[in-house]
mmCIF file of C-alpha atoms in Angstrom:
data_model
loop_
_atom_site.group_PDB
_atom_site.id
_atom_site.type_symbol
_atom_site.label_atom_id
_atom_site.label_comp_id
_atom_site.label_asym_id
_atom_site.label_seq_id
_atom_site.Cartn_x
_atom_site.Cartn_y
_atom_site.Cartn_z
ATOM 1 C CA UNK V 1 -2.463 14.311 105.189
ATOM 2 C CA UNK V 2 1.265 13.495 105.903
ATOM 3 C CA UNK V 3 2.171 10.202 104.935
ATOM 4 C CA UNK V 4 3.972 7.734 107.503
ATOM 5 C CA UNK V 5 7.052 7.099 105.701
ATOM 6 C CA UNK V 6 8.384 4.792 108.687
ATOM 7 C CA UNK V 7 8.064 1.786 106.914
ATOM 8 C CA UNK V 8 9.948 -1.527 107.715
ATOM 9 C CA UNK V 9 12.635 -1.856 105.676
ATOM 10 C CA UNK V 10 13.431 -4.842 103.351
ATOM 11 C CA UNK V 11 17.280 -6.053 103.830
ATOM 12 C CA UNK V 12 18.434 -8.167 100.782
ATOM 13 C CA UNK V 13 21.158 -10.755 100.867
ATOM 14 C CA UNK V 14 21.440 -11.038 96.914
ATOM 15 C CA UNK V 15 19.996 -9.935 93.705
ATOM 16 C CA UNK V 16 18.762 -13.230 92.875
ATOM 17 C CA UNK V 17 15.205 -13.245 91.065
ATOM 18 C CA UNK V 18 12.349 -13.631 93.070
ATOM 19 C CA UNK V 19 9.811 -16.223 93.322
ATOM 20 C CA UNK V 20 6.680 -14.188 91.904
ATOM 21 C CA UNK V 21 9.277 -12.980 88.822
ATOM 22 C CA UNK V 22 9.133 -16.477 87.234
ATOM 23 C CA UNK V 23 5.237 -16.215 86.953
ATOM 24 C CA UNK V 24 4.866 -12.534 86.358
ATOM 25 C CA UNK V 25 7.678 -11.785 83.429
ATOM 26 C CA UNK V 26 5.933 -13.203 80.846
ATOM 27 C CA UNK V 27 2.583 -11.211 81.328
ATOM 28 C CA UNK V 28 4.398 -8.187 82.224
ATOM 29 C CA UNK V 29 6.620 -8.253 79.288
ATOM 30 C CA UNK V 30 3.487 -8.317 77.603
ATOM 31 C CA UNK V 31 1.971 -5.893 78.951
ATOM 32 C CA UNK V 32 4.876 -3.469 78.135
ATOM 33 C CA UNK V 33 4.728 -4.336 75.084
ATOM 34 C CA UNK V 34 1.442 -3.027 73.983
ATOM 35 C CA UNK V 35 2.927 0.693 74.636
ATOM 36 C CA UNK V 36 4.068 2.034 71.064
ATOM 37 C CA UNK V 37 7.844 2.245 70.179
ATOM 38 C CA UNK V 38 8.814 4.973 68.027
ATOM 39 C CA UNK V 39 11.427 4.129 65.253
ATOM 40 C CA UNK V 40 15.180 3.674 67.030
ATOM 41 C CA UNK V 41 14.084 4.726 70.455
ATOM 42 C CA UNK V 42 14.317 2.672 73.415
ATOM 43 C CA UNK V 43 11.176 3.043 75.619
ATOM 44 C CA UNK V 44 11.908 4.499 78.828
ATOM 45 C CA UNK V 45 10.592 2.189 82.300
ATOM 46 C CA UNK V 46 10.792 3.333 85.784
ATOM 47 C CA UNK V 47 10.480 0.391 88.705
ATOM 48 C CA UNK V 48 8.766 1.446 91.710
ATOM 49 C CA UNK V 49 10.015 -0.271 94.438
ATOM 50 C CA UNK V 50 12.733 -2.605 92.647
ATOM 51 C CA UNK V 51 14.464 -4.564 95.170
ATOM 52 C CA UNK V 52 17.512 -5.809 94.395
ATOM 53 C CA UNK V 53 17.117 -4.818 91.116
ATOM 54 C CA UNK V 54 16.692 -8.673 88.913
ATOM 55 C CA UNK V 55 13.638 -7.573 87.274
ATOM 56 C CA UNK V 56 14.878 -4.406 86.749
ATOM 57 C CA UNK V 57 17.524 -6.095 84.799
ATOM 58 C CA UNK V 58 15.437 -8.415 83.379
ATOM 59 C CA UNK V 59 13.545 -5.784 81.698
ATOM 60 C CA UNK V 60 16.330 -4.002 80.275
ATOM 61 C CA UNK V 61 17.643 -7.256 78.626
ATOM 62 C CA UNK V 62 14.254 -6.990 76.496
ATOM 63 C CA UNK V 63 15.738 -3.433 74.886
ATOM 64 C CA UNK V 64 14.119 -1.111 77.923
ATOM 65 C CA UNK V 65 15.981 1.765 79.188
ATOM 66 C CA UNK V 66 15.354 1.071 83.244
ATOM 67 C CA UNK V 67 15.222 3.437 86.651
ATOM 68 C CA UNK V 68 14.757 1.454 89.542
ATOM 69 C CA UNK V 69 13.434 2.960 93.067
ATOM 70 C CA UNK V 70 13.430 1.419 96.492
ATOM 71 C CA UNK V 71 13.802 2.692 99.765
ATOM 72 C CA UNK V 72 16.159 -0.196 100.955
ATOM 73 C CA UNK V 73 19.866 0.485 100.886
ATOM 74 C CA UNK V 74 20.844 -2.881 100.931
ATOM 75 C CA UNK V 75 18.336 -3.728 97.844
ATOM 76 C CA UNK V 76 19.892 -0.499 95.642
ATOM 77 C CA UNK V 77 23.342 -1.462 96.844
ATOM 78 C CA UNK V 78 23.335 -4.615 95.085
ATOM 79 C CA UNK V 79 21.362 -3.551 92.284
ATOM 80 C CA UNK V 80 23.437 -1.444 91.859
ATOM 81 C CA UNK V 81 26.707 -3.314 91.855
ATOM 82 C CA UNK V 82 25.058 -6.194 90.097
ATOM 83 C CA UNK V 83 23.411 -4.568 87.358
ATOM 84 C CA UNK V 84 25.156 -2.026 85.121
ATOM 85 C CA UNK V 85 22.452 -2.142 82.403
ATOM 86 C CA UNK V 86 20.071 -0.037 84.686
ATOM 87 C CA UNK V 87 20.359 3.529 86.888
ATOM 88 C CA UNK V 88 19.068 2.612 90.553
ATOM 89 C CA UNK V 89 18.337 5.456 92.889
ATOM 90 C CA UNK V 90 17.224 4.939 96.601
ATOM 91 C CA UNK V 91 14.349 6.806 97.701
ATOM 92 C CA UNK V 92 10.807 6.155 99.393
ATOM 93 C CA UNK V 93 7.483 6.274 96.998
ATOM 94 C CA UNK V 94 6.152 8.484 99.934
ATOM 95 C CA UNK V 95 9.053 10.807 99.185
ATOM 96 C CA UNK V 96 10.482 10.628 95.627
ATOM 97 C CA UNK V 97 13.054 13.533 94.030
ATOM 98 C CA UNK V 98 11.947 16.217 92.034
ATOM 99 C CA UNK V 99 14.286 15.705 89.512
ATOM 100 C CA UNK V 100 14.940 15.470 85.574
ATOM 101 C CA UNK V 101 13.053 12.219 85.445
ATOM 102 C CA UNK V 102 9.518 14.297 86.056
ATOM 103 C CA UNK V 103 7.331 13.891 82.782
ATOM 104 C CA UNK V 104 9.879 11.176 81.399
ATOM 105 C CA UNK V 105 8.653 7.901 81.185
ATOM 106 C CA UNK V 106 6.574 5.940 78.834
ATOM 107 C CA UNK V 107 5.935 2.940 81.406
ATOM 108 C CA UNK V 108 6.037 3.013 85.449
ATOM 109 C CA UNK V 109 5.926 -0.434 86.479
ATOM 110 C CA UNK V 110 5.304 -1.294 90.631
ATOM 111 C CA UNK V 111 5.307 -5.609 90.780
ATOM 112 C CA UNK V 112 4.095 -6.516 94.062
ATOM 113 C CA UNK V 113 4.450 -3.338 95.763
ATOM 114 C CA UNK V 114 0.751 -2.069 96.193
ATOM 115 C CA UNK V 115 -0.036 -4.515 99.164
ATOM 116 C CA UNK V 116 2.964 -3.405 101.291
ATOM 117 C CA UNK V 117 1.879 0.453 101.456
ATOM 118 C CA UNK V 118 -0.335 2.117 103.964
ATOM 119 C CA UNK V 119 -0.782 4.724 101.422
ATOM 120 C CA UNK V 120 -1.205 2.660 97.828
ATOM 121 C CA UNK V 121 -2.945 5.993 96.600
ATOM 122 C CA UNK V 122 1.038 7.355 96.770
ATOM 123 C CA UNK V 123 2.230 4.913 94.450
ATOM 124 C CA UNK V 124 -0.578 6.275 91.565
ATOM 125 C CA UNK V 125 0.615 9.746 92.719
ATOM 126 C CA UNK V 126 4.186 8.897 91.998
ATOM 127 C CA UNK V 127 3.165 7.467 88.806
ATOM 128 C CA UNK V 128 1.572 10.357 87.445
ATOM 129 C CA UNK V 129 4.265 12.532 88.194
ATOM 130 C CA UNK V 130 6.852 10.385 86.553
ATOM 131 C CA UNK V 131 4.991 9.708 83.137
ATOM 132 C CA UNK V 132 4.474 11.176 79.956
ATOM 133 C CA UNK V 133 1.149 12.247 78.900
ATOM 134 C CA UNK V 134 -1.027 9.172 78.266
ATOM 135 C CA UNK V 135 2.200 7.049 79.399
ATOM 136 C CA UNK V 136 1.125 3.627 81.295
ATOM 137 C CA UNK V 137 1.120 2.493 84.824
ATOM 138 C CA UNK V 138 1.647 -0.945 85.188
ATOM 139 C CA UNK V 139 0.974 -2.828 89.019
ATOM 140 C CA UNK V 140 1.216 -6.319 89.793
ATOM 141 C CA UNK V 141 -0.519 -7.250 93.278
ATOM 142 C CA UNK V 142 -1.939 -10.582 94.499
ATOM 143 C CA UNK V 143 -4.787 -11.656 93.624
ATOM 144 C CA UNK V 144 -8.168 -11.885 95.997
ATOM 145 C CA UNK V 145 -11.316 -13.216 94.871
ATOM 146 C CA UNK V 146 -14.468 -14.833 96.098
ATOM 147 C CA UNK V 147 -13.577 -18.415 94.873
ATOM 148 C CA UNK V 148 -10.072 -18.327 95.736
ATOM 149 C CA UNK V 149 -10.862 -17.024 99.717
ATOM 150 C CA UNK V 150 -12.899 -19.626 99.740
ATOM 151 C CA UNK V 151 -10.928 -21.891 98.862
ATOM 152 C CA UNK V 152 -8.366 -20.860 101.580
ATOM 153 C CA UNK V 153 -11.027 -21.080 104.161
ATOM 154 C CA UNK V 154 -12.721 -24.558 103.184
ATOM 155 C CA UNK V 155 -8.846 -25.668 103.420
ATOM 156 C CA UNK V 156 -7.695 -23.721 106.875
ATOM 157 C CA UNK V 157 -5.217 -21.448 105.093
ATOM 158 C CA UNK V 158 -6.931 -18.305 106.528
ATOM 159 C CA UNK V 159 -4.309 -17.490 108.936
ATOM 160 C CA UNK V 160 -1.020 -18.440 107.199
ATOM 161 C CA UNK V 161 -2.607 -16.644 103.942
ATOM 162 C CA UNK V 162 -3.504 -13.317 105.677
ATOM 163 C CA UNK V 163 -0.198 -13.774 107.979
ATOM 164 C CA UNK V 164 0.093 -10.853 110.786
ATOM 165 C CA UNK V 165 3.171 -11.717 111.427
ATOM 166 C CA UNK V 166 5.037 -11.060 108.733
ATOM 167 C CA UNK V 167 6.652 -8.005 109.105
ATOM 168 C CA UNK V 168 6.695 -6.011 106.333
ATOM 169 C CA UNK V 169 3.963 -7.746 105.081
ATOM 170 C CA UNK V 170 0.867 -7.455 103.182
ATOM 171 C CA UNK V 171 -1.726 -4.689 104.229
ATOM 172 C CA UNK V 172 -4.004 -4.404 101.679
ATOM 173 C CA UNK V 173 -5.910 -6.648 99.873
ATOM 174 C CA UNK V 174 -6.982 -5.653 96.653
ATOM 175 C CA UNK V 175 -9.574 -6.691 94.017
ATOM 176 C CA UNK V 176 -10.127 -6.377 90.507
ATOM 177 C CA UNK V 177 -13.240 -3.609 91.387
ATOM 178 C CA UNK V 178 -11.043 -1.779 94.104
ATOM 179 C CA UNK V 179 -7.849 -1.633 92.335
ATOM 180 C CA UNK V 180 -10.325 -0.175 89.232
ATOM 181 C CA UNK V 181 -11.474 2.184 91.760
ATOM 182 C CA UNK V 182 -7.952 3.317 93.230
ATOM 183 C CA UNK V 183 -6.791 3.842 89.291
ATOM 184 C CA UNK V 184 -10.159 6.282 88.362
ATOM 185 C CA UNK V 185 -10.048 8.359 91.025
ATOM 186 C CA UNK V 186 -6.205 8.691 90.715
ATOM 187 C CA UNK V 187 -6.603 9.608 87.103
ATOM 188 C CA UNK V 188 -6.161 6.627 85.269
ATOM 189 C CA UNK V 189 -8.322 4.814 82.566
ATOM 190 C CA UNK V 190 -8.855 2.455 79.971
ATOM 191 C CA UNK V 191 -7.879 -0.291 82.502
ATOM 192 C CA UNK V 192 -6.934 -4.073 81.547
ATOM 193 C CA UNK V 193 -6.392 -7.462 83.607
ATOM 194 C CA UNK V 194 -4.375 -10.328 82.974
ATOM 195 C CA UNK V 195 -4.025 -13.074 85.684
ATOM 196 C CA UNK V 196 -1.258 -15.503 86.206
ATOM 197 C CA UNK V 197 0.211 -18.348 88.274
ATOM 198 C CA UNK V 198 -1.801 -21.247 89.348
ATOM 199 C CA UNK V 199 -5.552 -22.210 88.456
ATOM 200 C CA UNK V 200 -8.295 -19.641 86.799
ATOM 201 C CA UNK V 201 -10.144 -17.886 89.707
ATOM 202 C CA UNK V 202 -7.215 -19.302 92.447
ATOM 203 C CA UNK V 203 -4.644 -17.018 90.823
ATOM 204 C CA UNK V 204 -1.773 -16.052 92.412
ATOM 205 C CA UNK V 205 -1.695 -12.468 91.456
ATOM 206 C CA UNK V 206 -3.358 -9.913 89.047
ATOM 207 C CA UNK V 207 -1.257 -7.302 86.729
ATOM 208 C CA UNK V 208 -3.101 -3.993 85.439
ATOM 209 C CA UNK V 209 -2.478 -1.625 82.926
ATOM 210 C CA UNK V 210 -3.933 1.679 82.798
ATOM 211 C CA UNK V 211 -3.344 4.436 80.987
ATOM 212 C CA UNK V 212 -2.756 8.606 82.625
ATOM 213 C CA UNK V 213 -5.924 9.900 81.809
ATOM 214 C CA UNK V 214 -5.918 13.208 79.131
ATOM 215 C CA UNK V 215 -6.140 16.100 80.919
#
């Protein structure tokens, strides 16, 4: 199957951080940091689907050596400009280089990038083909549960929650047992949660770490 790579394309104004990067550092950084540094050796992070590039930087202030991907111009333009600490290169996830960076990367981070893609199974593709053996995929994605739809449809938030019209919006909808799913049959294992922003069960979003599966 060909993937539609005609997607709508994000313009950015500035490289401010954004909203979700005040809740989501924190566990992220975390997350990172259960991957194993060896001694005077920066670990290497690729950002699928970076934006403007402020977590990208972000991360790199924390003694990461940072790629960031995204298809927008505009977005790796200002990254780019704004952020010498990191290498930016524009590209789609549905059409990444075959480069040097194959095989090179400990961590491949994607923070709410999942629910924008037709294809998410591309992302996981992408992933693989960027890490390490055993290296660690790392994805960030809101958060839907049973308690927390409810929630949204005892208080009439259906619609403005599940928006159509937001375009470039969200198209998928993932849960904890579907995103385990996607990562298994993908090639991924030893999975872990964490949860963040607002109340237990009414999170905002979910981050996952899983681990390229020995061949």
């Amino acid at each position: 199957m060909q993937a539609n790579t005609n997607q709508y394309e994000y313009s950015y104004k500035d490289s401010n951080t954004e909203h979700h990067h005040t809740y989501l550092l924190s566990p992220l950084l975390d997350l990172m940091g259960q991957e194993p540094v060896k001694q005077n050796q920066k670990l290497r992070v690729l950002d699928l689907g970076c934006g403007s590039g402020s977590l990208s930087h972000k991360i790199a202030q924390h003694g990461y050596e940072v790629v960031g991907v995204d298809d927008s111009a505009s977005g790796i333009f200002l990254a780019s400009q704004n952020f010498p600490d990191c290498r930016f290169i524009q590209a789609s996830i549905y059409n990444l280089p075959e480069n040097d960076l194959n095989q090179s990367f400990d961590i491949v981070i994607a923070v709410e990038v999942i629910e924008h893609l037709f294809y998410p199974r591309e992302l996981l593709r992408a992933a693989k083909r960027y890490l390490k053996p055993e290296g660690r995929l790392i994805i960030t994605t809101p958060y839907n549960g049973y308690w927390k739809n409810l929630a949204l449809a005892l208080l009439g938030k259906m619609d403005s929650h599940y928006t159509a019209l937001w375009d470039g919006g969200h198209i998928k909808f993932f849960s904890v047992a579907t995103l385990t799913n996607l990562l298994q049959e993908e090639g991924f294992d030893n999975t872990i949660f964490k949860f963040s922003g607002r109340l237990p069960y009414l999170w905002k979003s979910m981050l996952c770490a899983s681990t390229l599966a020995k061949i």
